[in-house]
XYZ file of C-alpha atoms in Angstrom:
696
model
C -27.462 -8.629 -10.534
C -28.679 -10.067 -13.591
C -25.489 -12.874 -14.319
C -25.770 -11.869 -18.277
C -24.478 -8.441 -17.147
C -21.072 -7.158 -17.769
C -18.840 -5.317 -15.309
C -19.733 -1.556 -16.578
C -22.794 -2.255 -15.963
C -22.455 -3.430 -12.327
C -21.306 0.270 -11.635
C -23.998 2.380 -12.749
C -25.571 2.639 -9.102
C -22.385 4.428 -7.847
C -22.100 8.431 -7.895
C -21.408 9.808 -11.038
C -21.065 7.205 -12.808
C -23.519 7.665 -16.054
C -24.023 4.198 -18.075
C -25.581 4.166 -21.539
C -26.408 0.658 -22.358
C -27.472 -0.165 -25.812
C -29.685 -3.334 -24.968
C -31.726 -4.415 -21.314
C -30.170 -7.806 -20.545
C -26.039 -5.977 -20.370
C -24.929 -8.737 -23.043
C -24.095 -6.014 -25.456
C -20.492 -4.486 -25.448
C -21.342 -1.358 -27.476
C -22.307 0.769 -24.822
C -20.732 3.789 -23.325
C -19.911 5.018 -19.514
C -18.804 8.566 -18.256
C -17.482 9.868 -15.115
C -18.012 13.592 -13.792
C -18.699 14.284 -17.606
C -15.593 12.128 -18.604
C -16.431 9.849 -21.492
C -15.664 6.700 -21.814
C -12.454 6.682 -23.987
C -10.835 8.728 -20.984
C -11.725 5.989 -18.865
C -8.720 3.430 -18.066
C -9.373 -0.052 -17.397
C -7.917 -2.456 -15.428
C -7.560 -5.991 -14.601
C -5.769 -7.728 -12.521
C -2.937 -5.795 -12.659
C -3.105 -5.554 -16.797
C -4.370 -2.654 -18.948
C -7.925 -3.601 -20.802
C -9.427 -2.830 -23.142
C -8.429 -1.212 -25.951
C -5.174 0.284 -26.751
C -6.230 2.754 -29.737
C -9.908 3.429 -29.555
C -10.387 3.176 -25.647
C -13.432 0.994 -25.169
C -13.869 -1.056 -22.380
C -14.670 -4.610 -23.841
C -14.974 -5.921 -19.957
C -17.071 -8.542 -21.126
C -13.408 -10.210 -22.363
C -12.080 -9.530 -19.213
C -14.585 -12.383 -17.301
C -17.560 -13.748 -16.307
C -19.493 -11.709 -13.872
C -19.367 -15.268 -11.714
C -15.606 -14.735 -11.582
C -15.637 -11.453 -10.207
C -14.264 -10.766 -6.926
C -14.333 -7.445 -6.623
C -15.234 -4.465 -9.218
C -14.941 -0.842 -8.052
C -14.233 2.745 -9.587
C -11.943 5.350 -8.525
C -12.591 8.586 -9.881
C -10.345 11.136 -10.538
C -6.740 10.475 -11.769
C -6.046 7.010 -11.288
C -3.587 5.405 -8.433
C 0.282 6.141 -9.551
C 1.183 2.620 -10.249
C -1.764 2.029 -12.745
C -0.690 1.128 -16.399
C -2.931 3.431 -18.137
C -2.354 6.437 -20.701
C -6.102 7.690 -20.954
C -7.642 7.620 -17.496
C -8.419 10.968 -16.814
C -11.628 10.646 -15.558
C -10.269 7.617 -13.362
C -9.762 4.052 -13.618
C -12.480 0.450 -13.017
C -10.323 -1.918 -11.306
C -11.531 -5.554 -11.626
C -10.172 -8.022 -9.463
C -11.228 -11.884 -9.778
C -11.662 -14.662 -7.281
C -9.192 -16.950 -6.245
C -9.089 -20.791 -6.715
C -10.611 -22.572 -3.861
C -8.560 -25.032 -1.615
C -11.318 -27.661 -1.996
C -12.476 -29.666 -5.156
C -15.740 -28.128 -6.279
C -18.204 -27.333 -8.897
C -20.631 -23.963 -9.807
C -23.330 -23.810 -12.574
C -25.286 -20.992 -13.954
C -28.564 -21.394 -16.550
C -29.853 -18.699 -17.374
C -33.126 -17.947 -20.094
C -35.058 -15.085 -20.336
C -36.389 -12.320 -23.496
C -35.516 -12.328 -26.489
C -34.893 -16.298 -26.300
C -31.948 -15.392 -24.125
C -29.740 -18.673 -23.147
C -26.928 -18.503 -21.034
C -24.998 -21.541 -19.364
C -21.836 -20.950 -17.143
C -19.853 -23.810 -15.303
C -16.762 -23.800 -13.689
C -14.395 -26.287 -12.077
C -12.067 -25.629 -8.685
C -9.442 -28.536 -8.710
C -8.763 -27.378 -4.976
C -5.147 -28.280 -4.804
C -3.293 -30.361 -6.918
C -1.322 -32.819 -5.519
C 0.884 -31.177 -2.679
C 2.101 -28.513 -5.303
C 0.168 -25.759 -3.321
C -1.083 -24.625 -6.659
C -4.957 -24.460 -7.659
C -6.685 -23.737 -10.290
C -10.523 -23.079 -11.377
C -11.573 -23.113 -15.338
C -15.110 -21.905 -16.256
C -16.396 -21.696 -19.588
C -19.696 -19.976 -20.945
C -22.262 -19.403 -23.919
C -24.816 -17.449 -24.355
C -27.185 -16.416 -26.736
C -29.924 -14.068 -27.440
C -32.105 -12.122 -30.353
C -31.388 -8.287 -29.908
C -34.128 -6.236 -28.270
C -35.057 -4.321 -30.959
C -34.240 -4.687 -34.878
C -33.237 -8.038 -36.151
C -30.237 -10.299 -35.470
C -28.533 -11.314 -32.401
C -25.524 -12.297 -30.328
C -23.956 -15.293 -29.750
C -21.198 -14.918 -27.040
C -18.305 -17.884 -25.526
C -15.905 -17.351 -22.610
C -13.393 -19.298 -21.335
C -11.334 -18.285 -17.835
C -9.090 -20.472 -16.320
C -7.049 -18.777 -13.211
C -3.905 -20.535 -10.873
C -2.867 -19.813 -7.796
C 0.372 -20.746 -5.887
C 1.527 -19.130 -2.592
C 4.100 -19.849 0.150
C 6.033 -18.268 3.007
C 5.419 -14.830 4.050
C 3.475 -13.186 1.068
C 4.705 -14.542 -1.732
C 2.322 -15.811 -4.799
C 2.059 -16.488 -8.484
C -1.596 -16.208 -9.940
C -1.111 -16.847 -14.063
C -4.433 -16.499 -15.868
C -5.911 -16.715 -19.393
C -9.349 -15.463 -20.821
C -10.416 -15.926 -24.469
C -13.312 -14.225 -25.200
C -15.403 -14.410 -28.976
C -18.585 -12.625 -29.329
C -20.188 -12.633 -32.883
C -23.149 -9.987 -33.207
C -25.171 -7.729 -35.190
C -24.975 -4.286 -33.789
C -27.739 -1.599 -33.107
C -28.256 1.691 -35.338
C -27.562 4.552 -33.399
C -30.877 6.917 -34.662
C -30.118 10.536 -35.004
C -32.727 12.734 -32.848
C -35.118 13.646 -35.458
C -35.566 9.765 -36.747
C -36.215 8.731 -32.945
C -38.669 11.471 -32.390
C -40.065 9.905 -35.915
C -39.520 6.258 -35.304
C -38.601 5.848 -31.442
C -37.786 2.225 -30.631
C -38.530 1.022 -34.558
C -35.298 3.474 -35.843
C -33.469 -0.093 -36.530
C -31.577 -1.414 -39.689
C -34.066 -2.990 -42.604
C -34.778 -6.409 -41.921
C -35.043 -7.333 -45.578
C -32.712 -6.121 -48.372
C -33.503 -4.653 -51.688
C -30.957 -3.534 -54.073
C -28.408 -1.371 -53.222
C -30.176 -0.996 -49.519
C -26.348 0.092 -47.062
C -28.830 -0.298 -43.986
C -29.658 -3.977 -44.493
C -28.715 -5.372 -40.998
C -26.622 -8.271 -41.843
C -24.250 -5.651 -43.157
C -23.980 -4.290 -39.595
C -21.801 -7.043 -37.814
C -19.380 -6.790 -35.534
C -17.392 -10.076 -34.474
C -14.105 -10.266 -31.802
C -11.851 -12.695 -31.097
C -9.616 -12.281 -28.025
C -7.048 -13.887 -25.826
C -5.555 -11.699 -22.765
C -2.625 -13.541 -20.103
C -0.776 -12.439 -17.397
C 1.180 -13.459 -14.641
C 0.393 -11.361 -11.056
C 3.248 -12.180 -8.853
C 4.260 -10.692 -5.210
C 7.760 -11.422 -4.319
C 8.696 -10.408 -0.262
C 12.736 -9.746 -0.852
C 13.405 -8.731 2.560
C 11.385 -7.536 6.242
C 9.273 -4.668 4.866
C 10.690 -4.959 0.737
C 8.263 -6.550 -2.043
C 8.476 -6.776 -4.832
C 5.368 -7.042 -7.185
C 5.105 -7.798 -11.223
C 2.991 -8.276 -13.869
C 4.023 -9.204 -17.316
C 1.191 -9.778 -19.336
C 0.053 -10.625 -23.102
C -3.197 -9.610 -25.118
C -4.152 -10.115 -28.338
C -7.263 -9.237 -30.543
C -8.779 -9.750 -33.926
C -11.770 -8.552 -35.708
C -14.216 -6.393 -37.378
C -17.133 -3.941 -37.375
C -18.792 -3.587 -40.834
C -20.474 -1.570 -42.704
C -21.864 -0.836 -46.456
C -21.592 1.312 -49.557
C -22.315 1.026 -53.464
C -19.501 0.915 -55.595
C -19.200 2.634 -58.929
C -17.820 0.213 -61.242
C -17.201 2.435 -64.222
C -13.694 4.120 -61.885
C -12.015 3.348 -58.700
C -9.000 5.472 -57.237
C -6.551 3.580 -54.753
C -5.307 6.001 -52.516
C -5.016 8.933 -54.700
C -3.579 6.852 -57.863
C -6.705 5.513 -60.546
C -6.913 2.333 -61.034
C -9.415 1.961 -63.796
C -12.623 0.473 -63.637
C -14.268 -2.513 -61.872
C -16.075 -5.831 -63.603
C -18.393 -7.384 -60.674
C -20.556 -9.713 -60.315
C -24.362 -8.975 -59.152
C -24.228 -5.337 -60.760
C -27.250 -3.393 -62.009
C -26.635 -0.615 -63.922
C -22.637 -0.119 -63.195
C -23.308 -0.166 -59.587
C -22.552 -2.969 -56.603
C -23.617 -3.216 -53.730
C -21.007 -4.019 -50.882
C -20.261 -5.060 -47.375
C -17.502 -2.747 -45.882
C -15.164 -5.102 -43.651
C -13.359 -2.947 -41.381
C -10.994 -5.496 -40.104
C -8.350 -5.277 -37.403
C -5.708 -7.451 -35.620
C -3.645 -6.062 -32.991
C -1.692 -7.371 -30.001
C 0.452 -5.670 -27.141
C 2.967 -7.812 -24.681
C 4.271 -5.652 -21.337
C 5.224 -5.139 -17.751
C 4.173 -3.289 -14.615
C 7.017 -3.818 -11.868
C 7.522 -2.164 -8.493
C 9.690 -2.007 -5.503
C 7.881 -1.603 -2.167
C 9.871 -0.883 0.782
C 8.468 -0.025 4.263
C 10.303 1.006 7.025
C 8.804 2.242 10.068
C 6.294 4.750 9.167
C 7.392 5.190 5.611
C 6.919 3.005 2.311
C 8.522 4.050 -0.573
C 7.816 2.557 -3.938
C 9.538 2.782 -7.193
C 8.202 1.266 -10.321
C 8.653 0.701 -14.120
C 5.921 0.287 -16.895
C 6.591 -0.945 -20.258
C 3.838 -1.496 -22.830
C 4.448 -2.356 -27.091
C 1.143 -2.141 -29.090
C 0.985 -3.140 -32.023
C -2.409 -2.556 -34.833
C -3.408 -3.209 -38.343
C -6.972 -1.713 -39.764
C -8.082 -1.227 -43.018
C -11.403 -1.569 -45.185
C -12.117 -4.146 -47.528
C -15.160 -4.859 -49.722
C -17.143 -8.125 -49.935
C -19.695 -8.244 -52.862
C -23.210 -8.876 -51.929
C -25.599 -11.005 -54.450
C -28.932 -9.651 -55.370
C -30.443 -10.808 -52.076
C -27.971 -8.895 -50.016
C -25.546 -12.405 -48.925
C -22.014 -12.073 -49.174
C -19.373 -14.779 -49.484
C -18.128 -14.077 -45.859
C -18.186 -10.912 -43.721
C -14.096 -11.103 -42.540
C -12.908 -9.806 -45.922
C -11.968 -13.287 -47.752
C -12.130 -12.639 -51.284
C -12.000 -8.433 -51.351
C -13.265 -6.781 -54.422
C -9.515 -5.859 -55.896
C -8.611 -3.545 -59.015
C -7.196 -4.316 -62.051
C -3.959 -4.510 -60.998
C -4.599 -7.077 -58.546
C -4.422 -4.766 -55.993
C -6.952 -5.061 -53.040
C -9.547 -1.851 -53.177
C -8.916 -0.216 -49.781
C -10.286 3.841 -48.628
C -8.011 3.157 -46.326
C -5.158 1.123 -44.666
C -3.165 1.800 -41.626
C -0.888 0.685 -39.548
C 0.326 1.890 -35.570
C 3.049 0.732 -33.450
C 3.018 2.476 -30.145
C 5.791 1.903 -27.169
C 5.149 3.556 -23.595
C 7.824 3.577 -20.909
C 6.667 5.067 -17.657
C 8.733 5.160 -14.396
C 7.047 6.382 -11.046
C 8.182 6.720 -7.554
C 5.594 7.166 -4.698
C 6.483 7.710 -0.430
C 3.583 7.393 2.059
C 4.025 8.551 5.366
C 2.018 7.673 8.287
C 1.603 9.345 11.448
C 0.083 9.734 14.826
C -0.774 6.279 14.874
C -1.621 6.112 11.036
C -4.322 8.593 11.926
C -2.100 11.164 9.748
C -1.409 10.063 6.370
C 0.753 12.031 3.341
C 1.590 10.925 0.205
C 3.807 12.284 -2.808
C 4.565 10.434 -6.181
C 5.747 11.463 -9.398
C 5.056 9.680 -13.067
C 6.562 10.195 -16.074
C 5.522 8.766 -19.144
C 6.749 8.447 -22.661
C 4.438 7.673 -25.667
C 5.579 7.140 -29.200
C 3.313 6.587 -31.675
C 4.549 5.459 -35.140
C 1.804 4.767 -38.061
C 2.447 4.106 -41.489
C -0.327 4.558 -44.487
C -0.191 1.791 -47.075
C -2.009 3.410 -49.670
C -0.429 5.775 -51.991
C -0.689 9.928 -51.025
C 1.166 12.414 -49.711
C 1.767 10.963 -46.217
C 2.985 7.785 -46.101
C 4.029 7.980 -42.456
C 3.474 10.041 -39.044
C 4.800 10.009 -36.116
C 4.020 11.386 -32.638
C 6.050 11.359 -29.145
C 5.284 12.474 -26.346
C 6.567 12.764 -22.967
C 3.777 13.850 -19.975
C 5.212 14.648 -15.847
C 1.916 13.001 -13.590
C 2.780 15.065 -10.153
C 0.459 14.115 -7.047
C -0.306 14.658 -3.742
C -2.565 13.656 -1.401
C -3.412 13.512 2.699
C -6.212 12.004 4.848
C -6.807 12.799 8.456
C -8.606 10.458 10.269
C -10.892 12.571 13.039
C -12.864 9.836 14.836
C -12.121 5.952 14.597
C -15.176 5.805 12.262
C -14.437 9.571 10.444
C -11.894 10.284 7.924
C -10.866 13.507 5.437
C -8.843 13.795 2.722
C -7.825 16.219 0.149
C -5.799 14.808 -3.383
C -4.276 16.793 -5.951
C -3.316 14.701 -9.148
C -2.871 15.044 -12.702
C -3.183 12.440 -15.614
C -3.621 12.262 -19.772
C -4.964 10.531 -22.421
C -3.275 9.916 -25.612
C -5.262 11.155 -28.670
C -7.696 7.855 -29.878
C -8.662 6.256 -33.329
C -6.690 5.515 -36.743
C -8.220 8.540 -38.071
C -5.652 10.960 -36.052
C -2.771 9.505 -37.867
C -4.247 8.086 -41.434
C -5.332 9.678 -44.349
C -8.830 8.348 -45.752
C -9.769 8.638 -49.318
C -12.807 8.243 -51.197
C -12.549 5.468 -53.694
C -14.148 6.839 -56.688
C -12.818 9.901 -56.605
C -9.355 9.309 -55.350
C -10.137 12.748 -52.495
C -9.100 12.435 -49.367
C -12.210 12.180 -47.072
C -10.330 12.541 -44.418
C -6.981 13.671 -43.471
C -4.392 13.048 -40.352
C -4.089 15.326 -37.166
C -1.139 17.957 -37.794
C -0.992 18.914 -33.907
C -2.923 16.893 -32.157
C -1.743 16.542 -28.465
C -2.220 14.777 -25.626
C -5.348 15.556 -23.118
C -3.876 16.649 -19.637
C -5.787 17.444 -16.376
C -5.109 19.264 -13.358
C -7.802 18.096 -10.674
C -8.812 18.646 -6.612
C -10.413 17.064 -4.435
C -11.876 17.190 -1.124
C -13.748 14.348 0.754
C -15.166 12.743 3.911
C -15.648 9.590 4.795
C -17.827 8.478 7.636
C -18.627 4.205 8.453
C -20.833 3.195 11.476
C -24.256 2.892 11.666
C -24.862 4.684 8.323
C -21.641 4.810 6.024
C -21.387 8.163 3.956
C -18.657 9.269 1.242
C -18.849 12.576 -0.048
C -16.319 14.498 -1.859
C -15.905 18.183 -3.632
C -14.036 18.313 -7.009
C -12.728 20.652 -9.211
C -11.156 19.794 -13.061
C -9.366 21.654 -15.258
C -7.838 19.874 -18.848
C -6.538 21.042 -22.033
C -6.646 20.215 -25.393
C -9.487 18.197 -24.175
C -10.596 15.130 -26.781
C -13.947 14.292 -27.309
C -14.238 11.271 -29.279
C -17.606 10.680 -31.445
C -18.270 8.215 -34.117
C -19.555 9.285 -37.311
C -20.149 7.027 -41.026
C -17.328 7.270 -43.423
C -17.938 5.866 -47.164
C -20.870 3.791 -45.129
C -18.596 2.124 -42.101
C -18.943 3.826 -38.668
C -15.197 5.537 -37.877
C -14.306 6.891 -34.158
C -12.885 10.678 -34.557
C -10.811 12.495 -31.892
C -12.286 16.245 -31.651
C -10.089 18.589 -29.905
C -12.584 20.833 -27.614
C -9.948 22.634 -26.077
C -9.839 23.899 -22.259
C -12.894 22.916 -20.138
C -13.536 23.270 -16.252
C -15.487 20.666 -14.626
C -16.737 21.002 -10.924
C -19.228 19.260 -8.876
C -20.240 17.668 -5.627
C -20.636 13.781 -4.600
C -22.472 11.715 -2.195
C -23.219 7.924 -1.173
C -24.717 6.789 1.522
C -25.739 3.213 2.939
C -26.848 1.231 5.722
C -25.971 -2.335 6.992
C -28.511 -5.004 7.495
C -31.782 -3.766 9.635
C -34.317 -7.036 9.785
C -32.609 -7.872 6.947
C -32.764 -4.564 4.594
C -30.167 -2.496 3.407
C -31.018 0.839 1.890
C -28.755 2.951 -0.593
C -28.497 6.043 -2.168
C -25.944 7.991 -4.178
C -26.102 11.923 -6.458
C -24.153 14.096 -8.245
C -24.296 17.682 -9.039
C -21.979 18.479 -11.957
C -21.134 21.898 -13.413
C -18.864 21.272 -16.667
C -18.096 23.964 -19.044
C -15.714 24.752 -22.154
C -13.366 27.486 -21.620
C -12.203 28.277 -25.666
C -13.899 28.752 -28.936
C -14.052 25.294 -30.947
C -12.367 25.518 -34.318
C -14.468 24.767 -37.194
C -13.553 25.017 -41.031
C -11.177 28.106 -40.541
C -13.716 29.767 -38.191
C -14.262 29.588 -34.466
C -17.909 28.576 -32.912
C -18.461 30.955 -29.890
C -18.743 27.757 -27.404
C -16.658 29.511 -24.755
C -18.763 29.313 -21.581
C -21.574 26.507 -23.307
C -22.214 23.277 -21.354
C -19.751 20.499 -21.889
C -21.030 17.473 -23.418
C -22.456 14.580 -21.878
C -22.663 16.226 -18.692
C -25.742 15.797 -16.645
C -26.461 18.234 -14.092
C -27.990 16.047 -11.656
C -27.990 12.217 -11.671
C -28.344 9.564 -8.714
C -29.632 6.360 -8.142
C -31.661 4.869 -4.972
C -30.874 0.985 -3.631
C -33.004 -1.021 -1.205
C -31.990 -4.907 -0.838
C -33.257 -7.753 1.041
C -31.824 -10.580 2.271
C -33.078 -12.886 5.012
C -30.388 -15.669 4.034
C -33.142 -17.518 2.054
C -35.705 -15.042 0.401
C -33.169 -11.875 -1.124
C -33.940 -9.477 -3.405
C -33.435 -5.625 -4.543
C -34.387 -2.462 -6.165
C -32.493 0.014 -8.091
C -33.500 3.202 -9.780
C -31.565 5.667 -11.536
C -31.746 8.984 -12.332
C -29.809 10.894 -15.118
C -30.188 14.426 -16.107
C -30.467 15.885 -19.635
C -27.121 16.043 -21.634
C -26.150 17.934 -24.579
C -24.308 16.200 -27.887
C -23.149 19.544 -29.909
C -20.828 21.784 -28.331
C -23.281 24.940 -29.222
C -25.538 23.153 -26.966
C -28.279 23.588 -29.329
C -29.615 19.638 -29.252
C -29.309 17.610 -26.169
C -31.540 14.144 -25.363
C -33.830 14.576 -22.268
C -33.633 13.253 -18.774
C -34.733 9.514 -18.343
C -35.111 7.186 -15.012
C -34.917 3.585 -14.992
C -35.640 1.054 -12.901
C -34.362 -3.171 -12.290
C -35.793 -5.257 -9.827
C -34.330 -8.824 -8.077
C -36.209 -11.725 -6.456
C -34.976 -14.868 -5.360
C -34.900 -17.454 -3.073
C -31.643 -19.995 -1.580
C -32.561 -23.362 -0.852
C -30.540 -24.884 1.764
C -28.407 -28.189 0.747
C -30.560 -30.686 -1.657
C -28.204 -33.841 -2.564
C -25.002 -32.998 -3.806
C -26.251 -29.275 -5.013
C -24.858 -26.403 -2.100
C -27.626 -23.574 -1.789
C -29.156 -24.334 -4.968
C -31.021 -21.013 -5.860
C -33.616 -20.045 -8.194
C -33.303 -15.659 -8.817
C -35.457 -13.138 -11.635
C -34.485 -10.407 -12.665
C -36.164 -8.240 -14.344
C -34.958 -4.857 -15.969
C -36.292 -1.601 -16.796
C -39.467 -2.445 -15.431
C -41.719 0.368 -16.538
C -40.743 -0.252 -20.409
C -38.892 3.617 -20.036
C -38.453 4.963 -23.668
C -35.627 6.394 -24.096
C -32.241 7.756 -25.303
C -29.315 6.364 -22.884
C -26.159 8.728 -24.435
C -24.465 10.677 -27.789
C -22.776 8.012 -29.454
C -21.706 10.806 -32.120
C -21.265 14.458 -31.101
C -21.507 17.400 -33.499
C -19.852 20.609 -33.260
C -23.361 22.208 -33.776
C -27.004 20.952 -35.240
C -28.263 24.310 -36.210
C -26.308 26.508 -39.162
C -24.434 29.294 -36.907
C -22.433 31.974 -36.986
C -18.952 31.773 -36.596
C -16.538 34.378 -34.432
C -15.226 35.237 -38.047
C -18.812 35.720 -39.944
C -18.919 32.269 -41.959
C -22.295 30.252 -41.442
C -21.081 26.831 -40.347
C -23.429 24.418 -40.924
C -25.159 22.228 -38.628
C -25.006 18.647 -38.120
C -27.010 15.098 -36.549
C -25.461 13.838 -33.631
C -26.335 10.221 -33.313
C -27.051 8.370 -30.098
C -27.569 5.077 -27.685
C -31.357 4.006 -27.317
C -31.680 2.248 -24.061
C -32.920 -1.229 -23.844
C -36.685 -1.933 -22.589
C -37.983 -4.235 -20.621
C -35.765 -7.577 -19.958
C -36.069 -10.611 -17.963
C -34.021 -12.953 -16.812
C -34.198 -16.468 -14.976
C -31.444 -18.071 -13.571
C -31.475 -21.143 -11.581
C -27.727 -21.465 -10.011
C -26.048 -23.979 -7.349
C -22.732 -25.139 -6.011
C -21.349 -28.813 -6.270
């Protein structure tokens, strides 16, 4: 795969995994993934045993975990996660990523890439080998990446640092601390409506040039994020058959995702309190263009610990997970001059009212604490051919939200206790064949600041978003029956069924010129489907692969909208293509190598009323390369060419912002419910990356 891609993109050929990318090179984290019709906010992330990704909005941000050169393996477990997984949003499953271990010997690895859209990427990793006689080894890597946006104006800059240590001793004892630092700065892509896409296609972009009052100027649409993650995954053998696994971790990030609006200087409000008029420079007719700075900072600390005791054919696991999360977020305004320039884009020197207060349309703080206890027992019988497991997990999540603006609701608290039983049984029919049955449960806490904090119109003092009064966790009960065969052909197939209550669907819309995430309660939902994949070991250096899924997902309830109900019962769920699949073919003779991967994704609805959808699409990616023998100090240098979307398919890859209905619809109670405009991700066009790499 291309070294520019991220962990989520690497999973796009797995059955039932739909990746809605925004660019062709895989450099952007502003993308979406769905599995079995469940959206990215319902998919957990786990990197080296710690929860990965955003704790409130549930964005994966997988480029923060590691550079792809440092991944040892990435897997996706669809359905409910493992009972010990530290997650409170993994209704749709988990993405698990494991980093490579430090080498026992000193060495280095270098990868340099260039490509379309002025791509420039450098990666270097140094393995120390064992440090003295300490038994401690380390590798540290650094990467830099820069490229222009594939459509529209602007570009992206990305820096990443990884440092992993490993100390092993005795019988199955190890400590493996790591730290990762990630920074990116990017001009975000415009997400067009269907009408905009049909009229302008890939020219549906933010404006390249500024005129006064233009809130669609691309320089106002920025996303910057600086993140530090660290953990100490550890395993200790306490006695024969008794092990202790523990992962203390730390996570901190700060950043912003900005929009734009025009302020009326004659009168402003702070919450529901009038603050008089503004005196701002660069005003025209009493109006001032501003960049909306949606700034946030948060941190989390926690640990996940379990004891595992194996006695004969039985293994008992008992564990405890604790997570503390603190999130502060608000919007402030930076004045734009008549050329569209602002003093800075991170909110230093914001617009203030006559009283000296910073002008905010909303200003919130959330503190979350998660406590979970779990127990699991596994029994193996008949020479391990029969494996039975039963487990139970109790999760308590408390959230305390504070609204710092004057208004009727300064505090919103929520407390959820969720019980998660699970059971599974598998039987090895032959040495190469196994069947299994799973019954699992999972849940997801509500997402986004909008669920807990009121938003105000600074021009009128009117509330534009009211916090949810009774938003409940999404809960799923799922069953799966599957078969796996390993041999001359490897086959895996599964039939699955989900029943969800309080189905929450996250959507992005613009509020006062800034993109905001909302959680919509879609009521009950049923998901049923079949998925399969097959592959062959190398035959004459060729390895074929095929995967596919059939999905039938329907809504069980009518959707409440503005005091009425849309007749959505029985409608097909959003982001649930009936058919999807992939075909791949790889070749490797230890010198020449290459592969081709074709993806197909069926049509997807973007409204609960099924009155707007995006067409089916297909894409193909190709890799070609040559691996040399050692040349001087360079070990197995290779040159690789990646061609992405070789047919330059013009397509909408997924839904960014849903709508209840696109056309005016009569509700169950007879009122007319006006339609809204979903907006979409635009799939990346053709891209090419050439890279040269070598070990030293």
